[in-house]
Amino acid sequence: MSYLQYIFLVPLLPLAAFVLLGVFGRKYFKKSSGIIGTAALLGSTVVSLYTAWNYFFVSGKVDGVYQKFSAFNFKWLEFGPGISIDMGGTVDTISVMMLVVVSFVSLMVHIFSLGYMKGEERFPTYYAFLGLFTFSMLGLVLSSNIFQIYVFWELVGVSSYLLIGYYFEKPSAVAASKKAFIVTRFADLGFLIGILVLGFYSETLDFGLLIQRLTDPTSTQYLAITAGSFLGVSALTWGLVLVFAGGAGKSAMFPLHIWLPDAMEGPTPVSALIHAATMVVAGVFLVARLFPVFQMSAAALEIVTWIGVSSALIAAIIACTQNDIKRVLAYSTMSQIGYMMFALGVAGSGTADNPGFTGSMFHLFTHAFFKSLLFLAAGAVIHMVHSNDMRDMGGLRRLMPVTHLAFLVACLAIAGIPPFSGFFSKEEILLAAYESNKIVYAIGLFTSALTAFYMFRLYFSIFWNKSQRQANDHHREAGFSMKLPLVVLTVCALVAGFVPFSEFVTADGIPFISQLHIAFSLPPVTLAVVAILVAMFMYRKANNKPEKAAALFGGLYKAASRKFYIDELYMFVTKKVIFNFIGGPAAWIDKNIVDGFMNLLAFITAAFSEFIKGIQSGRVQSYALYFFGGVIGLAAVFIYFWK
Amino acid sequence: MLLNFLILMKHELAVLAIIFILMFLKLGKDRSNVTVLNMVNVLLVINFAVGFFWNREGMMFNEMFRNNPLMVLEKNILNLGVLIISLQSYAWLRTHKHVPEFYMLLLSTLAGMFFMISGGNLLMFYLGLELSTIPLAAVANFDLAKRQSSEAAMKLIISSAFSSGLLLFGISLLYGTTGTLIYTELPGVLNGGSLQVFAFVLILAGFAFKISVVPFHLWTADVYEGAPVAVTSFLSVISKGAVLFVFISVLYTVFKPLAEAWYNMLFILSVLTIIIGNLFALRQDNFKRFLAFSSIAQVGFILIGITGSSQSGSGSVVYFVLIYVFSNLAAFGVVSLVSAVTGREGIKDYKGFYKTNPVLSWILTIALFSLAGVPPTAGFFGKFFLLMAGAEKGNWILITVAALNMVISFYYYLRVVKAIFMDDNTNPIQTVSMPLYPRLALYLCVAGILVVGLYSGIYEHIYSLSLKF
Amino acid sequence: MASVPLEHILFLSTALFFIGMYGLFTRRNMITMLMSLELILNSVNINFVAFNKYVWPGKLDGIFFTIFIITIAAAEAAVAIAIIINLYRSHKSIDVEDATDLKW
Amino acid sequence: MNLSLLILLPLATGIGLLFCRGVKQVRSLSLVGSVAQLGLAFLLLLEYWKDRAAGNNAKMLYENDFTWFRPLNIHYHVGVDGISIAMILLTAFVVVAGVLVSWTVEKLNKEFFFLLIFLSVGAYGFFISLDLFTLFFFLEVAVIPKFLLIGIWGSGKKEYSAMKLALMLMAGSALVFVGLAGLYFNTGTFDVMAISQMKIAPAIQKFFFPFAFIGFGIFTALFPFHTWVPDGHSSAPTAASMFLAGISMKLGGYGCLRVATFLMPDAAHTYSWVIILLATIAIIYGAFATMMQKDLKYINAYSSVSHCGFVLLGIGMLTRTSINGAVLQMVSHGLMTALFFAAIGMIYSRTHTREVAKLGGLLKVTPFISTVFVIAGLASLGLPGLSGFVAEMTVFMGAWQNPDNMYRLATILACASIVVTAVYILRAAGKTVMGPISENYIKLKDASWNEKLAAGLLIAGILVIGIAPFLVFQLITPGTDVIMQQLAKTIIP
Amino acid sequence: MEASAIIFYAIAAFTLTSGLLAVTTTKIFRSAIWLLFSLVGIAALYFWMQVEFIAAVQIIVYVGGIVVLIIFSIFLTQQSGKEMPKASLRRIIFSALASLFGLGFSLNLISEYKFSVPAQALQVQIKDIGRQMLSPTEHGYVLPFEVVSILLLAAMVGCIVIAMKSPSDKRPGETAEPKETGVKTGTVTVINKPEIVKEV
């Protein structure tokens, strides 16, 4: 496998960039750091594309089935016989697909940032962090070991923390970064325990072995893990659910999603890379990675499904009410990931040839392109208007045609209008849902309509709505370095849908041909179109219809615009409950009771010595008295009692 | 006969010789203090040196006088202590009116101790005890102008007379019940009858008084505080050590039949002593008084050692006394120097001492650490061996109590260290210049503190000697 | 002698002993305390003589012990009185209650 | 190689210091001395690897044994296995870093450096000694310098803290003494290896184990006896806090392992649930207590309580992996907490405050120091690639291997603490180095060469462990296996 | 026999009562006199026990030496007539209790103990007392004798140094007596001073 030996370069080049720029950047590469980072990324993109080509078209398929190869693998930390953390590179369909997506989008973002971040004081640091993130993300997708994935999982989290907090002087940015890290950390706790459970029962941490053992109903490990149960739920389900909790945290699924909107405090390209295309789909990737095991536990899949679908719906509803364009995009991201999740969920519980898995991966693929495109475009807009609020925008279509076009394409893609990429992937997902669970299907359908609505609400209020603005020196569309990625991604968003995805990525590696049924895809598309028209009707020109609509929905609108008060709930729990009812008491007890006890001992000793000082009265006669008392006492004791 | 006599009683005769030299010195034309002091110190050095040569075992005056290597060692230790004290009290005696008398009295007490150590007979023991007490009472009064000095002397003489009264009562009862006073005969005739136990308790009280065991300790602090520093250090180290030596041998040989009884008595007394000593030492401000109580606590530890089996017990006790000579005298040396020059004896006065007197501070600190039993000073080894000896009986309550009390004792020793190094003071003690003799003495002490512990030969030597009494 | 059992002599001495002790405890005048001490020592002497005479007539240990005790008592008394006089110089009193500067 | 060099070299350095004239000589000599220690430690490491590679499977290497006090059968017996070498390396690192950090100490600097070096004598001696007496000896040697260091050069209520620390540690060693005496009188020797060969009746073990374990536990902040940690650390001068948290808390952990657990395996099995209970309490409660602290040093001190809880947890779980983890955690915590204290010290020496609320935005003016601070923070919240992660994960894995459900629960609670850790570390970092900067810090200077060197050294250590943990593992595992054999041959299954 | 018993009890009663009075009377001089009587009574007891030598020593040393010494010191330190300060009632009660308890305790023990009284009592000649006193051989007491003489020497020196009025303080009326006491001690010691010189 000649091409496999180069794969290690893919993560290592960004790492090298990180080390170089992190250590020497601010001294030597003040200006050139951007180029360095981009070059490194270019390298790893080329390698990953080369890998993908080789894998998918040359040598990946052995008698009709895509194999799983191990590019490299060494023991990093051996706990005991069989139980060890390995650092390995798995090459299979999803990992190669992710390699391409991650490196490509990251490259785009690198290029975009050249213009976007120009003149920043901590320019080298920025690129160093980007490099770190890309390295960790690539390592994550290559992981061959459940603990390895956890390692990179944490690294991804911390690099996202660093990048969100990039504008460290903005308290809001600091708070957001903290929130993002802590919330995901909390989820990772579940992941860790899940790893402990699965690892303990399957007696390995290696994905291949683990999947093999836990999917073979005859293996001792499988029997053990299904036999072992806690609170009446089998250990297998526990393990999977806990692992999924980690995934849900990273992918901002419903109860753990609160960090994602705030994460928009980071630089926009970062949001494009991390919080749209790559990191947030890590949860989906994790579930996909363990998909065979998930299939062994219906309960776990149920949970995945419902978490996914509810996140999709809630996010979509909230997105309709937000005014900060990046927040709107963030919620749409959340909702799209919800799609991917429930696609996986229904895929497992559905019939054997259910396209859910493929659909999910496909959607992940396309979504990466159009969502990062959306963000970059939004970034371009923000770069120009110096505001995130759509009410400050409007009528920009003449002013920035390229951006306008790109944004439009992306909106159409996400709205699922043929022939744009989003359409195809969404079709597969809805199909999968339809086949297995009608309710989910209905919700998915509704959500897609909502999606179309809020995306075009966004589009119109940015580029139409207000009267035309005139170009002047201050308002100019961004330079080449920012246009190029837009164009490239636009093209991707256009054509990505035509990739015959099901022939490459499937749950079991066996390709199949998925064909479109016009009849089936009619309702979603019509709904989408209707939604777009409604949006156009409401937002094409400045008017008071939105207010009316808002008034129409009343409480629902208010609740949605306040994100259903989930943040407030979290705030209450952390600030009030944990700090006041756990942390406070702990500190108080430590200061007053535990430490107080030590001081009390000292005090008692001192007090007692003060109390008995009267013995030493200075009167020689009482000394003699004590003396004699001692003698008689001793004699009496030892003559009469202590015989 | 005569030669044998001379060699056997070498230590005693040497001391007596010095006494008489001093007496004739006094009767002759009066010389300046400095010459007298030089002379005396030289004599003491000779005396100390002589102690190491031509030693022989033997008995004389039908067992009223015995001598053996252990006793020689003990006497040498005492000689060393006296030498150090005399060197240290140079600064104080330079201006004193009665230097020869001071030494005559001090040395006669030393002779008394030697007789007491060598005595094989309760009569000799009693005489030695008195000889080592009465002159001390007189010397305690040698700060003739200070009222505290005479108060201390009064307390010492009265309470010691009282204690010797009890001791005598005990001896008389013992005599009445056994009919003999000779150590070697007593064990055969002791039967542990209640009257004998009573007698024993009275005798024990006599010992306990001298080594200031609670509750027979009450005179200690007052006398130590009031008496001149030289006398205080003599009391706390020399006389205590001497009585301890006798105490061990008497307990291990003479009162062997009562072993079970005295073991438990010592158990109670040691716990009491450690605790009370510590509790009182906690809140002292006068340095001498503080050292008095700390030495009481030390005695408690020594008692624990004594409760151990004969060899390791006596070995560890003798060893500890040797260490104690060095550490305590180092502390007292600094105190006496400072009080002789500045007249300040409060621990408060020592605040910021390090800024003005770094060398003295370090010496004092090392001494205190050695008293507290911190490695690598010898005190650590001493305490460790004492406790190990005590632990041989497997009395873990005792050991635990002792070990935890070391923490309390730590507190007050560190309190002084804190005052020296950490507190700052508006008028610290001015820089004290060390005359030659005190400097020698102090360096000797520090060397001792560092060597005696780490060099194991010394302990092994003592241990090997301490089988026979 | 047969008419007087040894115990009675011992009772006498013991009584004297504790009388002396009582005096030592209660007398505030140092000289009288000294007297009490003398009583104590004398009672011990009686013990020794009596024991030696009636119980252990073999040797003269008790007798000699007595002699030495007497001598030492004299010396002790002398020194004590010297100290007391010196103390009187500084304190202008020989009441023990006045000589309690050193305490606690 | 002759292990006694590890004691003699610092000793010689210390004595040399006494004869130094002037600040320059003192500094340079102590730096040279400490660097020499580091070199020696590395030499030892290399030789160890060489000999192990050569197939030397002795339990202890480079043993050196001669009688010290014959009457009590006390020997001067030294020897090392992987665990002690790891500890020695840790000590050497921290010593060099400490010397570098306290480069600018002006007040009584000769005494200061002398005490630092002297402290290291105690630590080395403790880690290499295989005789309980020498072990105890060096344990106490290491106490007093701390008292002086804190009391003289400390800040805040230094006397109180110094006294408290000295007394509690002394109480600890007093308990240890009782334990050792018990072992001695039931085996007739102080020699660790000899005792490990003997069979001590379980009843006796049960009686003396608490003494030894609690005694050493006090050193490593066992739950109810941890209160010296916050005060001591916060009042100590920077180098002293580094030593305290970096080295002397490890003395306790090492003692718990080498003396209590290794020599009294039956009792270890009996009491493991108590240990685990206390450890878990320490972890959780320490973490929550940390969350409420306002002072940077207090934050780190309390987090040390929580982190040393992991050590005890690992020991208490009594599985091979967990004990490996405990050792690893000792080393890693030693390094990272030292780094943290160094960073705090640098910040304090510039801003003259440790109040989190008063600080802010330092990243702008002092990027290096702030980065060090963040790295230390990330290390202690267990970021992969830094030492903390590896250690904690090992402990968790090992703990989870203990199939008892209660132990599982304890493990989960311990895991939960990593979230709380994240909370307080990020709060501290966010408030200190991030956020808007206040006017009066606007012209602070960034780290000087010595500070950079010190931080670099520690970070290097942390990274090595974090990136190549297998190195440390193959170092310590033989030692752990010996302990496991000991634990295996107990009466209680 | 009867007679001797009666004599004994008479002596005992006399000694005890005078001793008791010695420690209870409020006038110091009287108590000194009572002490004297009590000591004489003890001497009489010795006579009754036919140890004349001890009796003699008792009279010489105590009556002739110590009591005189005490009386002198009384004269030195205060006017003999005046009442002495009383001890606090609490102190008196406690002391009385302690002494009585102790008395009862020891009397009980002594009476319990069966002393084996041999048939014939010791007949002591002064000359063998003297011989043994200075013989270094079996039953010889020369060593204690020397020790005691050293003690006396030391005591004398000590008394002189302490009690001698130092030139610095000039208080009238105390010049002579301190020396006096010193000499007195001297007289006690003079008895056996020559022997020391002879022996050494």
Coordinates of N, CA and C in Angstrom, one line a residue, chain A residues 398-481:
Chain A
R398 N -25.2 44.8 -4.9 CA -24.4 45.4 -5.9 C -23.0 45.6 -5.4
L399 N -22.9 45.9 -4.2 CA -21.6 46.3 -3.6 C -20.6 45.2 -3.5
M400 N -21.2 43.9 -3.3 CA -20.2 42.8 -3.2 C -20.8 41.6 -4.0
P401 N -20.8 41.7 -5.3 CA -21.4 40.7 -6.1 C -21.0 39.3 -5.9
V402 N -19.7 39.1 -5.7 CA -19.2 37.7 -5.6 C -19.8 37.1 -4.3
T403 N -19.6 37.9 -3.2 CA -20.2 37.4 -2.0 C -21.6 37.1 -2.1
H404 N -22.3 38.0 -2.8 CA -23.8 37.9 -3.0 C -24.1 36.5 -3.6
L405 N -23.4 36.3 -4.7 CA -23.6 35.1 -5.5 C -23.4 33.9 -4.6
A406 N -22.2 33.9 -4.0 CA -21.8 32.7 -3.2 C -22.9 32.5 -2.1
F407 N -23.3 33.5 -1.5 CA -24.3 33.4 -0.4 C -25.5 32.8 -0.9
L408 N -26.0 33.3 -2.1 CA -27.2 32.8 -2.7 C -27.1 31.3 -2.9
V409 N -26.0 30.9 -3.6 CA -25.8 29.5 -3.9 C -25.9 28.7 -2.6
A410 N -25.2 29.1 -1.6 CA -25.1 28.4 -0.4 C -26.5 28.3 0.2
C411 N -27.3 29.4 0.2 CA -28.6 29.3 0.7 C -29.5 28.3 0.0
L412 N -29.4 28.3 -1.3 CA -30.2 27.4 -2.1 C -29.7 25.9 -1.7
A413 N -28.4 25.8 -1.5 CA -27.9 24.4 -1.2 C -28.5 24.0 0.1
I414 N -28.4 24.8 1.1 CA -28.9 24.4 2.4 C -30.4 24.2 2.4
A415 N -31.1 25.0 1.6 CA -32.5 24.9 1.5 C -33.0 23.6 0.8
G416 N -32.0 23.0 0.2 CA -32.4 21.7 -0.5 C -33.1 21.9 -1.8
I417 N -32.7 22.9 -2.5 CA -33.3 23.1 -3.8 C -32.4 22.4 -4.9
P418 N -33.0 21.6 -5.6 CA -32.2 20.9 -6.7 C -31.7 22.0 -7.7
P419 N -30.6 21.9 -8.3 CA -29.6 20.7 -8.2 C -28.5 21.0 -7.2
F420 N -28.7 21.9 -6.3 CA -27.6 22.2 -5.4 C -27.4 21.1 -4.4
S421 N -26.1 21.1 -3.9 CA -25.7 19.8 -3.2 C -26.6 19.4 -2.1
G422 N -27.1 20.4 -1.3 CA -27.8 20.1 -0.1 C -29.0 19.2 -0.5
F423 N -29.6 19.4 -1.6 CA -30.8 18.7 -2.0 C -30.5 17.2 -1.9
F424 N -29.5 16.7 -2.5 CA -29.2 15.3 -2.6 C -29.1 14.6 -1.3
S425 N -28.2 15.3 -0.5 CA -28.0 14.6 0.8 C -29.2 14.6 1.6
K426 N -30.0 15.8 1.6 CA -31.2 15.8 2.4 C -32.2 14.8 2.0
E427 N -32.3 14.6 0.7 CA -33.2 13.6 0.2 C -32.9 12.3 0.8
E428 N -31.6 11.9 0.8 CA -31.3 10.6 1.3 C -31.7 10.5 2.8
I429 N -31.5 11.5 3.5 CA -31.8 11.5 5.0 C -33.3 11.3 5.1
L430 N -34.0 12.2 4.4 CA -35.5 12.1 4.6 C -36.0 10.7 4.2
L431 N -35.4 10.2 3.1 CA -35.8 8.9 2.7 C -35.6 7.9 3.8
A432 N -34.4 8.0 4.4 CA -34.1 7.0 5.5 C -35.1 7.2 6.6
A433 N -35.4 8.4 7.0 CA -36.4 8.6 8.0 C -37.7 8.1 7.6
Y434 N -38.1 8.3 6.4 CA -39.4 7.9 5.9 C -39.5 6.4 6.1
E435 N -38.4 5.7 5.7 CA -38.5 4.2 5.7 C -38.6 3.7 7.1
S436 N -38.1 4.4 8.1 CA -38.0 3.8 9.4 C -39.0 4.4 10.4
N437 N -39.2 5.7 10.3 CA -40.0 6.3 11.4 C -40.7 7.6 10.8
K438 N -42.0 7.5 10.7 CA -42.8 8.5 10.1 C -42.7 9.9 10.8
I439 N -42.8 9.8 12.1 CA -42.8 11.0 12.9 C -41.5 11.8 12.7
V440 N -40.4 11.1 12.8 CA -39.2 11.7 12.5 C -39.2 12.3 11.1
Y441 N -39.7 11.6 10.2 CA -39.8 12.1 8.8 C -40.5 13.4 8.8
A442 N -41.7 13.4 9.4 CA -42.5 14.6 9.4 C -41.7 15.8 10.0
I443 N -41.1 15.6 11.1 CA -40.4 16.7 11.8 C -39.3 17.1 10.8
G444 N -38.6 16.2 10.2 CA -37.5 16.5 9.3 C -38.0 17.4 8.2
L445 N -39.1 17.0 7.7 CA -39.7 17.7 6.6 C -40.0 19.2 7.0
F446 N -40.7 19.3 8.1 CA -41.0 20.7 8.6 C -39.7 21.5 8.8
T447 N -38.8 20.8 9.4 CA -37.5 21.5 9.7 C -36.9 22.0 8.4
S448 N -36.9 21.2 7.4 CA -36.3 21.6 6.2 C -37.0 22.9 5.6
A449 N -38.3 22.9 5.7 CA -39.0 24.1 5.3 C -38.5 25.3 6.1
L450 N -38.5 25.1 7.4 CA -38.0 26.2 8.3 C -36.7 26.7 7.9
T451 N -35.8 25.7 7.6 CA -34.4 26.0 7.2 C -34.5 27.0 6.0
A452 N -35.2 26.5 5.0 CA -35.3 27.4 3.8 C -35.8 28.8 4.2
F453 N -36.8 28.9 5.1 CA -37.3 30.2 5.5 C -36.2 31.0 6.1
Y454 N -35.6 30.5 7.2 CA -34.7 31.4 7.9 C -33.4 31.7 7.0
M455 N -33.0 30.8 6.2 CA -31.9 31.1 5.4 C -32.1 32.3 4.5
F456 N -33.4 32.2 3.9 CA -33.6 33.3 2.9 C -34.0 34.6 3.6
R457 N -34.6 34.5 4.8 CA -34.7 35.7 5.7 C -33.4 36.3 5.8
L458 N -32.4 35.5 6.1 CA -31.1 36.1 6.2 C -30.6 36.7 4.9
Y459 N -30.7 35.9 3.9 CA -30.2 36.4 2.6 C -30.9 37.7 2.2
F460 N -32.2 37.7 2.3 CA -32.8 39.0 1.8 C -32.5 40.2 2.7
S461 N -32.4 39.9 4.0 CA -32.2 41.1 4.8 C -30.7 41.5 4.7
I462 N -29.9 40.7 4.2 CA -28.5 41.2 4.0 C -28.4 41.9 2.7
F463 N -28.9 41.3 1.7 CA -28.5 41.8 0.3 C -29.6 42.6 -0.3
W464 N -30.8 42.5 0.2 CA -31.9 43.3 -0.4 C -32.5 44.3 0.5
N465 N -33.6 44.0 1.0 CA -34.3 44.8 2.1 C -34.1 46.3 1.9
K466 N -33.0 46.9 2.4 CA -32.8 48.3 2.4 C -32.5 48.8 1.0
S467 N -32.4 50.1 0.8 CA -32.1 50.7 -0.6 C -30.7 50.4 -0.9
Q468 N -30.4 50.5 -2.2 CA -29.1 50.2 -2.7 C -28.0 51.1 -2.0
R469 N -26.9 50.6 -1.7 CA -25.8 51.4 -1.2 C -24.8 51.7 -2.3
Q470 N -24.1 52.8 -2.3 CA -23.2 53.1 -3.3 C -21.8 52.7 -2.8
A471 N -21.0 52.3 -3.8 CA -19.6 51.9 -3.4 C -18.8 53.2 -3.1
N472 N -18.0 53.2 -2.1 CA -17.0 54.3 -1.9 C -15.8 53.6 -1.3
D473 N -14.8 54.5 -1.1 CA -13.5 53.9 -0.7 C -13.7 53.0 0.6
H474 N -14.6 53.5 1.4 CA -14.7 52.7 2.7 C -15.3 51.4 2.5
H475 N -16.4 51.4 1.7 CA -17.1 50.1 1.5 C -16.6 49.5 0.2
R476 N -15.7 48.5 0.3 CA -15.2 47.9 -0.9 C -15.2 46.4 -0.6
E477 N -15.5 45.6 -1.6 CA -15.5 44.1 -1.4 C -14.0 43.7 -1.2
A478 N -14.0 42.6 -0.4 CA -12.6 42.2 0.1 C -11.8 41.7 -1.1
G479 N -10.5 41.5 -0.7 CA -9.5 41.3 -1.8 C -9.5 39.9 -2.3
F480 N -8.5 39.6 -3.1 CA -8.5 38.3 -3.8 C -8.4 37.1 -2.8
S481 N -7.6 37.3 -1.8 CA -7.4 36.2 -0.9 C -8.7 35.8 -0.3

